[in-house]
Coordinates of C-alpha atoms in Angstrom, one line a residue:
Chain A
M1 CA -64.2 126.5 53.6
K2 CA -60.7 127.3 54.7
L3 CA -61.4 130.9 53.5
L4 CA -64.5 131.0 55.6
S5 CA -62.7 130.1 58.7
Y6 CA -60.1 132.8 58.0
I7 CA -62.9 135.3 57.6
T8 CA -64.4 134.1 60.8
L9 CA -61.2 134.6 62.7
I10 CA -60.7 138.0 61.3
L11 CA -64.2 139.0 62.2
I12 CA -63.8 137.7 65.7
G13 CA -60.7 139.8 66.0
V14 CA -62.4 142.9 64.7
A15 CA -65.5 142.4 66.8
C16 CA -63.5 142.3 70.0
S17 CA -61.1 145.1 69.3
S18 CA -61.4 148.2 71.3
D19 CA -59.0 151.1 71.7
K20 CA -57.2 149.2 74.4
D21 CA -56.5 146.2 72.1
N22 CA -55.2 148.4 69.3
Y23 CA -52.7 150.0 71.6
V24 CA -49.3 148.5 71.0
P25 CA -47.5 148.3 74.3
I26 CA -44.1 149.9 74.4
E27 CA -41.2 148.0 75.7
N28 CA -41.3 148.5 79.5
E29 CA -39.2 145.9 81.2
K30 CA -40.0 144.8 84.7
L31 CA -37.1 145.5 87.1
E32 CA -35.7 142.8 89.3
F33 CA -36.5 143.6 92.9
T34 CA -34.1 141.4 94.8
V35 CA -34.2 141.1 98.6
P36 CA -30.7 140.8 99.9
A37 CA -30.0 137.4 101.4
N38 CA -29.5 138.9 104.9
F39 CA -32.6 141.1 104.8
P40 CA -36.1 140.5 106.1
E41 CA -39.1 140.4 103.7
P42 CA -40.1 143.9 102.4
S43 CA -43.0 145.7 104.0
Y44 CA -43.9 147.3 100.7
D45 CA -46.1 145.1 98.6
I46 CA -44.1 145.0 95.4
T47 CA -46.9 143.2 93.5
L48 CA -49.2 146.3 93.8
N49 CA -46.6 148.5 92.2
P50 CA -44.0 146.4 90.5
P51 CA -41.1 148.6 89.5
T52 CA -40.5 148.8 85.7
Q53 CA -37.7 150.4 83.8
K54 CA -39.9 153.3 82.7
G55 CA -41.6 153.7 86.0
F56 CA -38.2 153.9 87.7
E57 CA -36.9 156.3 85.2
L58 CA -39.9 158.5 85.6
G59 CA -39.7 158.3 89.4
K60 CA -36.1 159.3 89.3
K61 CA -36.8 162.3 87.0
L62 CA -39.6 163.4 89.4
F63 CA -37.3 162.9 92.4
Y64 CA -34.8 165.4 90.9
E65 CA -37.6 167.7 89.4
G66 CA -37.6 171.2 90.8
Q67 CA -41.1 171.7 89.3
L68 CA -42.6 169.6 92.1
A69 CA -41.9 172.7 94.2
S70 CA -43.6 176.1 94.0
D71 CA -40.3 177.8 93.3
G72 CA -39.3 175.4 90.5
V73 CA -36.1 174.6 92.3
I74 CA -36.4 172.6 95.5
A75 CA -36.5 169.0 94.3
C76 CA -36.7 166.0 96.6
G77 CA -33.0 165.5 95.7
F78 CA -32.2 169.0 97.1
C79 CA -32.8 167.8 100.6
H80 CA -32.0 164.1 100.0
I81 CA -28.5 164.1 98.5
Q82 CA -27.0 160.8 97.3
D83 CA -23.4 161.5 98.5
F84 CA -24.7 161.5 102.0
A85 CA -27.0 158.5 101.6
F86 CA -29.8 160.9 100.6
T87 CA -29.7 163.3 103.6
H88 CA -29.4 167.0 103.5
H89 CA -26.3 167.3 105.2
T90 CA -25.1 170.8 105.1
H91 CA -28.1 171.8 107.1
I92 CA -29.1 170.9 110.6
V93 CA -32.8 171.1 109.9
S94 CA -34.0 171.1 106.4
H95 CA -34.3 174.2 104.2
G96 CA -37.2 174.4 101.8
V97 CA -38.7 176.9 99.3
G98 CA -37.6 180.5 99.9
G99 CA -35.1 179.3 102.4
A100 CA -37.9 178.4 104.8
L101 CA -36.6 176.4 107.7
G102 CA -38.1 173.1 108.7
T103 CA -37.8 171.8 112.2
R104 CA -36.3 168.4 111.5
N105 CA -33.2 166.9 110.0
A106 CA -33.8 165.2 106.6
Q107 CA -33.8 161.4 106.9
P108 CA -31.6 159.2 104.7
L109 CA -33.4 157.3 102.0
H110 CA -32.3 153.8 101.7
N111 CA -34.1 150.4 102.2
M112 CA -37.5 152.3 102.2
A113 CA -39.2 149.1 101.0
F114 CA -38.4 147.5 104.4
M115 CA -39.9 150.3 106.5
K116 CA -43.4 150.1 107.9
E117 CA -43.9 153.8 108.7
F118 CA -42.2 157.0 107.6
T119 CA -40.8 160.2 109.0
W120 CA -39.4 160.7 112.5
D121 CA -42.8 160.3 114.1
G122 CA -44.6 158.0 111.6
A123 CA -46.8 160.7 110.1
A124 CA -47.0 158.7 106.9
I125 CA -48.1 155.0 107.0
H126 CA -47.3 154.2 103.4
L127 CA -44.4 155.0 101.2
D128 CA -46.7 156.0 98.3
L129 CA -48.2 158.7 100.5
Q130 CA -45.1 160.1 102.1
P131 CA -44.4 162.6 99.2
I132 CA -47.7 164.4 100.0
I133 CA -46.0 165.9 103.0
P134 CA -42.9 167.5 101.4
I135 CA -44.8 168.6 98.3
T136 CA -47.5 170.4 100.2
A137 CA -45.7 171.6 103.3
E138 CA -45.0 175.3 103.3
V139 CA -41.5 174.9 104.6
E140 CA -40.6 172.3 102.1
M141 CA -41.9 172.4 98.5
N142 CA -45.0 174.5 99.2
E143 CA -46.9 173.3 96.1
T144 CA -50.3 171.8 95.2
F145 CA -50.9 168.5 93.4
N146 CA -53.0 170.3 90.8
N147 CA -50.2 172.7 90.0
V148 CA -47.6 169.9 89.8
I149 CA -49.8 167.9 87.5
K150 CA -50.4 171.0 85.2
K151 CA -46.7 171.7 85.1
L152 CA -45.9 168.1 84.2
E153 CA -48.6 168.0 81.5
A154 CA -47.0 171.0 79.9
Q155 CA -43.7 169.1 79.3
P156 CA -43.8 166.6 76.4
E157 CA -41.1 164.6 78.0
Y158 CA -43.3 163.8 80.9
V159 CA -46.3 163.1 78.7
K160 CA -44.2 160.5 77.0
L161 CA -42.7 159.0 80.2
F162 CA -46.0 158.7 82.0
A163 CA -47.5 157.0 78.9
E164 CA -44.7 154.6 78.7
A165 CA -44.6 153.8 82.4
F166 CA -48.3 153.2 83.1
E167 CA -51.0 151.3 81.4
D168 CA -53.6 154.1 81.6
Q169 CA -50.9 156.5 80.3
K170 CA -52.2 159.3 82.4
I171 CA -50.4 162.1 84.3
N172 CA -52.1 162.0 87.7
S173 CA -51.3 161.9 91.3
D174 CA -51.7 158.1 91.6
N175 CA -49.2 157.4 88.8
M176 CA -46.9 160.2 90.1
L177 CA -46.7 158.7 93.6
K178 CA -46.3 155.2 92.2
A179 CA -43.4 156.2 90.1
I180 CA -41.6 158.0 93.0
S181 CA -42.1 154.9 95.1
Q182 CA -40.7 152.7 92.3
F183 CA -37.6 154.8 92.4
M184 CA -37.3 154.7 96.2
I185 CA -38.0 151.0 96.7
M186 CA -35.1 150.2 94.3
M187 CA -32.8 152.2 96.6
I188 CA -31.5 149.3 98.6
S189 CA -28.3 149.7 100.5
A190 CA -26.9 146.2 101.4
N191 CA -23.4 146.1 100.2
T192 CA -21.5 147.3 103.3
K193 CA -18.5 145.5 104.8
Y194 CA -20.9 144.3 107.5
D195 CA -23.3 142.8 104.9
K196 CA -20.5 141.0 103.1
I197 CA -19.4 139.5 106.4
E198 CA -23.0 138.5 107.3
R199 CA -23.4 136.9 103.9
N200 CA -19.9 135.2 104.1
E201 CA -18.7 136.9 101.0
G202 CA -15.1 136.9 102.1
S203 CA -14.7 140.1 104.1
V204 CA -13.6 140.0 107.8
F205 CA -13.8 142.5 110.6
T206 CA -10.6 144.0 111.9
E207 CA -10.0 143.3 115.6
N208 CA -11.4 146.7 116.6
E209 CA -14.5 146.4 114.4
A210 CA -15.2 142.9 115.9
A211 CA -14.9 144.2 119.4
G212 CA -17.1 147.2 118.5
F213 CA -19.7 144.8 117.1
E214 CA -19.8 142.9 120.3
L215 CA -20.2 146.1 122.3
F216 CA -22.9 147.3 119.9
K217 CA -24.9 144.1 120.3
S218 CA -24.9 144.4 124.1
K219 CA -25.4 148.2 124.3
C220 CA -27.3 149.4 121.3
A221 CA -29.0 146.6 119.4
S222 CA -32.0 146.4 121.7
C223 CA -33.3 149.4 119.8
H224 CA -31.1 149.5 116.7
Q225 CA -32.1 145.9 116.0
G226 CA -31.3 143.4 113.3
T227 CA -30.0 143.9 109.9
L228 CA -31.9 147.1 109.3
F229 CA -30.5 148.5 112.6
T230 CA -33.9 149.6 113.8
D231 CA -36.8 147.8 115.5
Q232 CA -39.1 150.5 113.9
T233 CA -40.5 151.6 117.2
Y234 CA -40.7 155.1 118.7
R235 CA -38.6 155.8 121.7
N236 CA -37.2 158.6 123.8
N237 CA -33.4 158.2 124.0
G238 CA -33.0 160.9 126.6
L239 CA -32.2 164.0 124.5
P240 CA -32.8 167.2 126.3
V241 CA -35.8 169.0 124.8
D242 CA -34.7 171.8 122.5
L243 CA -37.0 174.6 123.5
Q244 CA -36.6 176.4 120.2
Y245 CA -38.6 173.7 118.4
N246 CA -40.2 171.8 121.3
D247 CA -40.8 169.0 118.9
I248 CA -43.2 166.6 120.7
G249 CA -42.3 163.7 118.4
R250 CA -44.7 160.7 118.1
K251 CA -47.3 162.5 120.2
R252 CA -48.1 164.6 117.1
V253 CA -49.4 161.5 115.4
T254 CA -51.1 159.6 118.2
G255 CA -52.1 162.5 120.5
E256 CA -51.0 160.3 123.4
E257 CA -49.2 162.0 126.3
T258 CA -47.2 158.7 126.7
D259 CA -45.7 159.3 123.2
I260 CA -44.3 162.8 123.9
Y261 CA -40.6 163.2 122.8
K262 CA -40.5 159.8 121.2
F263 CA -39.0 159.5 117.8
K264 CA -38.5 156.6 115.4
V265 CA -35.4 154.5 116.1
P266 CA -33.4 155.3 113.0
S267 CA -31.5 152.8 110.9
L268 CA -27.7 153.2 111.5
R269 CA -26.8 152.2 108.0
N270 CA -24.5 154.7 106.3
I271 CA -24.3 156.5 109.6
E272 CA -20.8 157.8 108.9
L273 CA -22.3 159.8 106.0
T274 CA -25.6 161.0 107.4
F275 CA -24.4 163.6 109.9
P276 CA -25.6 165.7 111.6
Y277 CA -27.5 163.3 113.9
M278 CA -30.8 163.0 115.6
H279 CA -34.2 164.3 114.5
D280 CA -33.1 167.9 114.8
G281 CA -29.5 167.4 113.7
R282 CA -28.1 168.5 117.0
F283 CA -25.0 166.4 117.0
K284 CA -22.2 166.9 114.4
T285 CA -20.2 163.8 115.0
L286 CA -20.5 160.2 116.2
D287 CA -18.3 161.1 119.2
D288 CA -21.0 163.6 120.2
V289 CA -23.7 160.9 119.8
L290 CA -21.8 158.4 122.0
N291 CA -21.1 161.1 124.6
H292 CA -24.8 161.7 124.7
Y293 CA -25.5 158.0 125.3
S294 CA -22.9 157.8 128.1
D295 CA -23.3 161.2 129.8
G296 CA -25.8 163.5 128.2
M297 CA -29.2 162.1 129.0
V298 CA -31.9 163.9 130.8
D299 CA -34.7 162.2 132.6
S300 CA -38.3 162.6 131.6
E301 CA -41.7 160.8 131.8
T302 CA -41.1 159.0 128.6
I303 CA -37.4 158.2 128.6
D304 CA -36.9 154.6 127.5
P305 CA -36.7 152.3 130.5
I306 CA -33.7 150.5 128.9
L307 CA -31.7 153.7 129.5
K308 CA -32.3 153.7 133.3
N309 CA -29.7 151.8 135.3
E310 CA -30.3 149.9 138.5
D311 CA -28.5 152.4 140.6
G312 CA -30.9 155.1 139.3
S313 CA -28.3 156.7 136.9
L314 CA -29.1 157.4 133.3
G315 CA -27.4 156.4 130.2
I316 CA -25.3 153.6 128.7
P317 CA -22.0 153.3 130.5
M318 CA -19.0 153.3 128.1
T319 CA -15.3 154.0 128.4
T320 CA -13.6 156.2 125.8
Q321 CA -12.0 153.1 124.3
E322 CA -15.3 151.4 124.0
K323 CA -16.8 154.3 122.2
L324 CA -14.0 154.3 119.7
L325 CA -14.6 150.6 119.1
I326 CA -18.3 151.1 118.6
I327 CA -17.6 153.9 116.1
A328 CA -15.1 151.6 114.3
F329 CA -17.9 149.1 113.9
L330 CA -20.5 151.7 112.8
K331 CA -18.1 152.6 110.0
T332 CA -18.5 149.1 108.6
L333 CA -22.1 150.2 107.8
T334 CA -21.0 152.5 105.0
D335 CA -22.1 151.4 101.6
D336 CA -19.9 153.1 98.9
D337 CA -21.5 151.1 96.1
F338 CA -24.9 152.7 97.1
V339 CA -23.7 156.3 97.2
N340 CA -21.9 155.9 93.9
D341 CA -24.6 153.9 92.2
N342 CA -25.4 155.6 88.9
R343 CA -28.9 154.3 88.8
F344 CA -29.8 156.7 91.6
S345 CA -27.7 159.7 90.5
E346 CA -29.2 162.8 89.0
F347 CA -26.8 162.9 86.1
Chain B
M1 CA -73.6 126.8 55.2
K2 CA -76.3 128.0 57.6
N3 CA -74.7 126.0 60.4
I4 CA -71.4 127.7 59.8
I5 CA -72.9 131.1 59.9
I6 CA -74.7 130.3 63.2
L7 CA -71.5 128.9 64.6
F8 CA -69.7 132.0 63.4
A9 CA -72.1 134.3 65.0
F10 CA -71.9 132.3 68.2
L11 CA -68.1 132.5 68.2
V12 CA -68.2 136.3 67.8
V13 CA -70.5 136.6 70.8
I14 CA -68.4 134.1 72.9
S15 CA -65.1 135.7 72.1
C16 CA -66.2 139.1 73.2
K17 CA -67.8 138.1 76.4
N18 CA -64.9 138.5 78.6
D19 CA -63.8 142.0 77.9
D20 CA -67.2 143.4 77.2
E21 CA -69.6 141.9 79.6
G22 CA -71.6 145.1 79.6
A23 CA -73.2 144.2 76.2
T24 CA -75.6 141.9 78.0
K25 CA -76.3 144.1 81.0
T26 CA -78.3 147.3 81.4
F27 CA -77.1 150.2 83.5
G28 CA -78.7 153.2 85.1
N29 CA -77.7 156.1 87.2
I30 CA -78.4 157.2 90.8
E31 CA -78.2 160.6 92.3
L32 CA -77.2 160.9 96.0
N33 CA -78.5 164.0 97.6
F34 CA -76.8 165.0 100.8
N35 CA -79.0 167.2 102.9
N36 CA -77.2 168.8 105.8
S37 CA -79.7 170.0 108.4
I38 CA -80.3 170.8 112.0
D39 CA -83.8 170.4 113.5
N40 CA -84.9 169.4 110.0
T41 CA -84.0 172.8 108.6
P42 CA -81.3 173.1 106.0
I43 CA -78.1 174.6 107.4
V44 CA -77.4 178.3 106.8
L45 CA -73.7 179.0 107.2
E46 CA -72.6 182.0 109.3
E47 CA -76.1 183.4 109.8
T48 CA -78.2 181.0 111.8
S49 CA -77.5 180.2 115.4
Y50 CA -78.1 176.7 116.7
T51 CA -78.1 175.4 120.3
N52 CA -76.7 172.1 121.4
K53 CA -77.7 170.0 124.3
S54 CA -75.0 171.5 126.5
N55 CA -76.9 174.8 126.0
E56 CA -74.2 176.3 123.9
T57 CA -75.2 178.5 121.0
Y58 CA -73.1 178.2 117.8
T59 CA -72.9 179.3 114.2
I60 CA -71.2 177.3 111.5
S61 CA -68.7 178.9 109.1
E62 CA -67.4 175.7 107.4
L63 CA -68.8 172.2 107.0
K64 CA -67.1 169.7 104.8
Y65 CA -66.7 165.9 105.0
I66 CA -65.5 163.0 102.9
I67 CA -67.8 160.3 101.7
S68 CA -66.2 157.2 100.2
N69 CA -66.5 153.5 99.2
I70 CA -70.1 153.5 98.1
V71 CA -71.8 150.2 97.8
L72 CA -75.4 149.4 96.8
I73 CA -77.0 146.3 98.2
K74 CA -79.9 144.2 96.9
A75 CA -82.5 142.4 99.0
N76 CA -80.6 139.1 98.3
K77 CA -77.5 140.7 99.8
E78 CA -75.8 140.9 96.4
E79 CA -73.6 144.0 96.4
F80 CA -72.6 146.4 93.8
K81 CA -69.4 148.1 94.7
Y82 CA -69.0 151.5 93.0
P83 CA -65.5 151.5 91.4
V84 CA -63.3 152.5 94.4
A85 CA -61.1 154.9 92.4
D86 CA -64.2 157.0 91.6
S87 CA -65.8 156.6 94.9
Y88 CA -64.3 159.5 96.9
F89 CA -66.2 162.8 97.4
V90 CA -66.0 165.9 99.4
I91 CA -69.4 167.2 100.5
N92 CA -69.1 170.9 101.1
E93 CA -72.0 172.8 102.6
A94 CA -70.9 176.0 100.9
K95 CA -71.1 174.4 97.4
S96 CA -74.5 173.0 96.4
E97 CA -73.1 171.1 93.5
S98 CA -70.9 169.1 95.8
K99 CA -73.9 167.9 97.7
K100 CA -75.3 166.0 94.7
I101 CA -73.3 162.9 93.7
T102 CA -74.2 161.2 90.5
L103 CA -73.2 157.5 90.3
N104 CA -73.1 156.1 86.8
S105 CA -73.3 152.7 85.3
I106 CA -75.2 151.0 88.1
P107 CA -76.3 147.5 87.0
E108 CA -80.1 147.2 86.6
G109 CA -82.0 145.8 89.6
E110 CA -83.7 146.5 92.8
Y111 CA -81.6 147.8 95.6
T112 CA -82.7 148.0 99.2
K113 CA -79.6 149.3 101.1
I114 CA -76.7 151.7 100.6
R115 CA -73.4 151.5 102.4
F116 CA -70.7 154.2 102.4
G117 CA -67.7 155.3 104.3
F118 CA -67.2 158.5 106.3
G119 CA -63.6 159.5 105.6
V120 CA -60.9 157.4 104.1
D121 CA -60.2 153.8 105.1
Q122 CA -56.6 153.7 106.0
S123 CA -56.7 150.1 106.9
K124 CA -56.9 149.5 103.2
Y125 CA -53.6 151.2 102.5
P126 CA -52.0 150.9 100.1
F127 CA -55.0 152.2 98.3
E128 CA -56.5 150.3 95.5
S129 CA -55.2 151.6 92.3
G130 CA -56.3 155.0 91.3
T131 CA -57.6 156.2 94.7
A132 CA -54.6 158.6 95.2
N133 CA -56.2 160.6 92.4
F134 CA -58.5 162.0 95.1
I135 CA -55.6 163.9 96.6
P136 CA -56.0 167.0 94.4
T137 CA -59.7 167.3 95.2
A138 CA -59.0 166.9 98.9
E139 CA -56.3 169.4 98.7
E140 CA -58.5 172.0 96.9
N141 CA -60.9 171.6 99.8
Q142 CA -58.2 171.8 102.4
M143 CA -59.0 168.3 103.5
L144 CA -55.3 167.3 103.7
W145 CA -53.2 167.8 106.8
N146 CA -50.1 169.7 105.9
W147 CA -47.8 167.7 108.3
A148 CA -49.1 164.2 107.9
A149 CA -49.9 162.1 104.8
G150 CA -53.6 161.7 105.3
Y151 CA -57.0 163.3 105.1
K152 CA -59.2 165.3 107.4
F153 CA -62.5 163.4 107.3
I154 CA -64.5 166.4 108.5
K155 CA -63.8 170.0 108.8
F156 CA -66.4 171.7 111.0
E157 CA -65.7 175.2 112.2
G158 CA -67.6 178.1 113.6
M159 CA -68.1 180.3 116.7
Y160 CA -70.0 179.5 119.9
T161 CA -71.0 181.2 123.1
A162 CA -71.8 179.4 126.4
N163 CA -73.8 180.9 129.3
G164 CA -73.9 184.3 127.6
G165 CA -70.1 184.5 127.4
S166 CA -68.1 185.9 124.6
N167 CA -67.9 184.5 121.1
T168 CA -65.2 181.8 120.8
D169 CA -64.0 179.9 117.8
F170 CA -64.5 176.2 117.6
L171 CA -62.7 173.8 115.3
I172 CA -63.3 170.1 114.7
H173 CA -61.0 168.3 112.3
V174 CA -61.1 164.5 112.6
G175 CA -59.1 162.0 110.6
S176 CA -57.2 158.8 111.1
H177 CA -53.6 159.0 112.2
G178 CA -50.8 156.6 111.9
T179 CA -51.8 153.1 112.8
T180 CA -53.2 153.9 116.2
L181 CA -56.1 156.3 115.7
D182 CA -58.6 155.0 113.2
N183 CA -61.7 157.2 112.8
Y184 CA -63.0 155.8 109.6
Q185 CA -66.7 154.9 109.9
E186 CA -68.8 152.6 107.8
I187 CA -72.5 153.5 107.5
T188 CA -75.2 151.2 106.2
L189 CA -78.7 152.6 105.6
E190 CA -81.9 151.0 104.7
L191 CA -83.5 152.7 101.7
P192 CA -87.1 153.9 102.4
S193 CA -88.4 151.8 99.6
A194 CA -86.7 149.5 97.1
L195 CA -84.9 151.5 94.5
T196 CA -85.3 150.2 90.9
I197 CA -82.4 151.0 88.6
E198 CA -83.2 150.9 85.0
K199 CA -81.9 152.4 81.8
S200 CA -82.6 156.1 81.2
K201 CA -83.9 156.8 84.7
S202 CA -81.9 158.6 87.4
P203 CA -83.6 158.0 90.7
E204 CA -82.5 160.0 93.7
I205 CA -81.5 158.8 97.2
V206 CA -81.8 161.6 99.8
I207 CA -79.4 161.3 102.6
N208 CA -80.4 163.4 105.5
V209 CA -77.5 164.5 107.6
D210 CA -78.3 165.7 111.1
I211 CA -75.4 167.9 111.9
A212 CA -76.6 168.4 115.5
K213 CA -75.6 164.8 116.1
I214 CA -71.9 165.8 115.9
F215 CA -72.4 167.3 119.4
D216 CA -75.2 165.2 120.6
G217 CA -75.1 161.7 119.4
I218 CA -74.0 158.6 121.2
N219 CA -71.7 161.0 123.2
T220 CA -72.6 164.5 124.4
L221 CA -69.8 166.9 123.6
S222 CA -69.6 170.3 125.1
L223 CA -67.6 173.1 123.4
E224 CA -66.9 174.7 126.7
Q225 CA -65.1 171.5 127.6
K226 CA -63.3 171.1 124.3
N227 CA -63.5 173.6 121.5
S228 CA -60.7 172.4 119.4
I229 CA -60.5 168.7 118.4
Q230 CA -57.9 167.5 116.0
V231 CA -55.4 164.7 116.7
D232 CA -57.1 163.7 119.8
P233 CA -57.2 160.1 121.0
V234 CA -60.0 160.8 123.4
Y235 CA -62.4 163.2 121.7
A236 CA -61.8 162.5 118.0
P237 CA -63.2 158.9 118.3
K238 CA -66.2 160.3 120.2
V239 CA -66.9 162.8 117.3
A240 CA -66.5 159.9 114.8
E241 CA -68.9 157.8 116.8
N242 CA -71.4 160.6 116.8
I243 CA -71.0 161.1 113.1
S244 CA -71.7 157.4 112.4
T245 CA -75.3 158.1 113.7
M246 CA -75.9 161.4 111.8
F247 CA -77.0 159.9 108.5
S248 CA -80.4 158.6 107.5
T249 CA -82.3 158.1 104.3
G250 CA -85.2 160.4 103.4
V251 CA -87.8 160.4 100.8
S252 CA -87.1 162.5 97.8
N253 CA -89.4 165.4 97.1

């Protein structure tokens, strides 16, 4: 009788087994995604693409993989360099395959999980889709998804990594994009002096930094808002239009005349490292930026109303001393741990 | 002993039920046949001239559009949602094989309606798992924008003349952009007669697509007025609205 029940159990097991059941899962640990105590909830739905050790590893390898480009060289990491909070900083506008010039300054990559839309004008509305732009754009990586997939399939290392990272074990665009996102959503920068003060971790502002913070709150934080230092809207901050590019900004995405020359309010985290500044990299230093805010603005149909003063003048009035204080504060937004974090480094 | 064997057989069946429900159901296939036409005549690219209600004469060089999210509906409103990841297609007038879509493993039954999407539903971002695998197909068909992360829902191009003037190019590329411009359309069609799905039969649903409606549907669009419609908050939604009326079911022949 006992024997019979054993047989029964075995038979049940056999009857139900399919290829899927026979497959022994490889160790693929889930990674801890921790929202810093002073951060808002992420916009990225982590439950739909929970980062795992293998997925992250694969995403990182893809991020630094030249084969994602037609020339086998220009990886994501070529334009997004860790030392500069993942911007491309030797160049004003980005350089792609064959030295092709883009028209915009590469954005820093940090805290992507907390952003709702991507690029300077919001041309990508989900992080998983963002890489479609650089991979296929002629002036960036100039490649096709079919080719990329073929190139990856030819490398045993990738066959193995995809199989370990994803349940269906396949090399395809869905898994590729998910892996790259897993890498990017783990790139959280939240260990600046500013953060440590906000979280009461024992740091204190110097007198100058504290004065700069007060000035920042009254003059800048209406747009560079909250802990992410952006309200994630699109605005025109009064830059004179560069006729070489005539970049229409947000209008490219909405088609609306009222959106012309508006760009996404950028986060100011790691701002000390991410020069040159603005969507076209026109300013080399933070001094230049603050001089723009005080004296450099030009009027236009879409300039942000906040920047128009009651007496009809444009700009944010600041003394030289106040500018220095604001810059002192901005430098407390540099996260050395982040730019030195080995988890994100190529080697 | 007999009891035990029965119990045992019962257990085998029970224990398998969850992961293999299909064992108890029957499935069939359906073929969707997209029939692009103007004035009830199949489109001939490049050669044939057509005239719209604004009295403009045009020829078509390219006609492609995306169909997605196919759902079959029974009289009792029960829906069968075709697996989303496999439910994205590019219909390309220049490729006859692209105009026939075979749907596999449809549960047996009588269906009275079909619903599908024109374009890609961006409100459902992030996509359900697997749907990004449509990217390479869309890319091969030039249905991706190169500057934005999204799809062209339709690519409709050609030449036109108005009032005996000279030949001018026209170009209509409509998609959704950002979070403000959503041109995805959902289309529900009554089937001409209830469609019975059963094993080893592949009935056909003919979808007639009246391309003339792109210009003359709910809205009348004149090429003289606008011969290039892309990211356009005024005209693109009008095109999309017209497109939502261009599909009807026909009887297979």
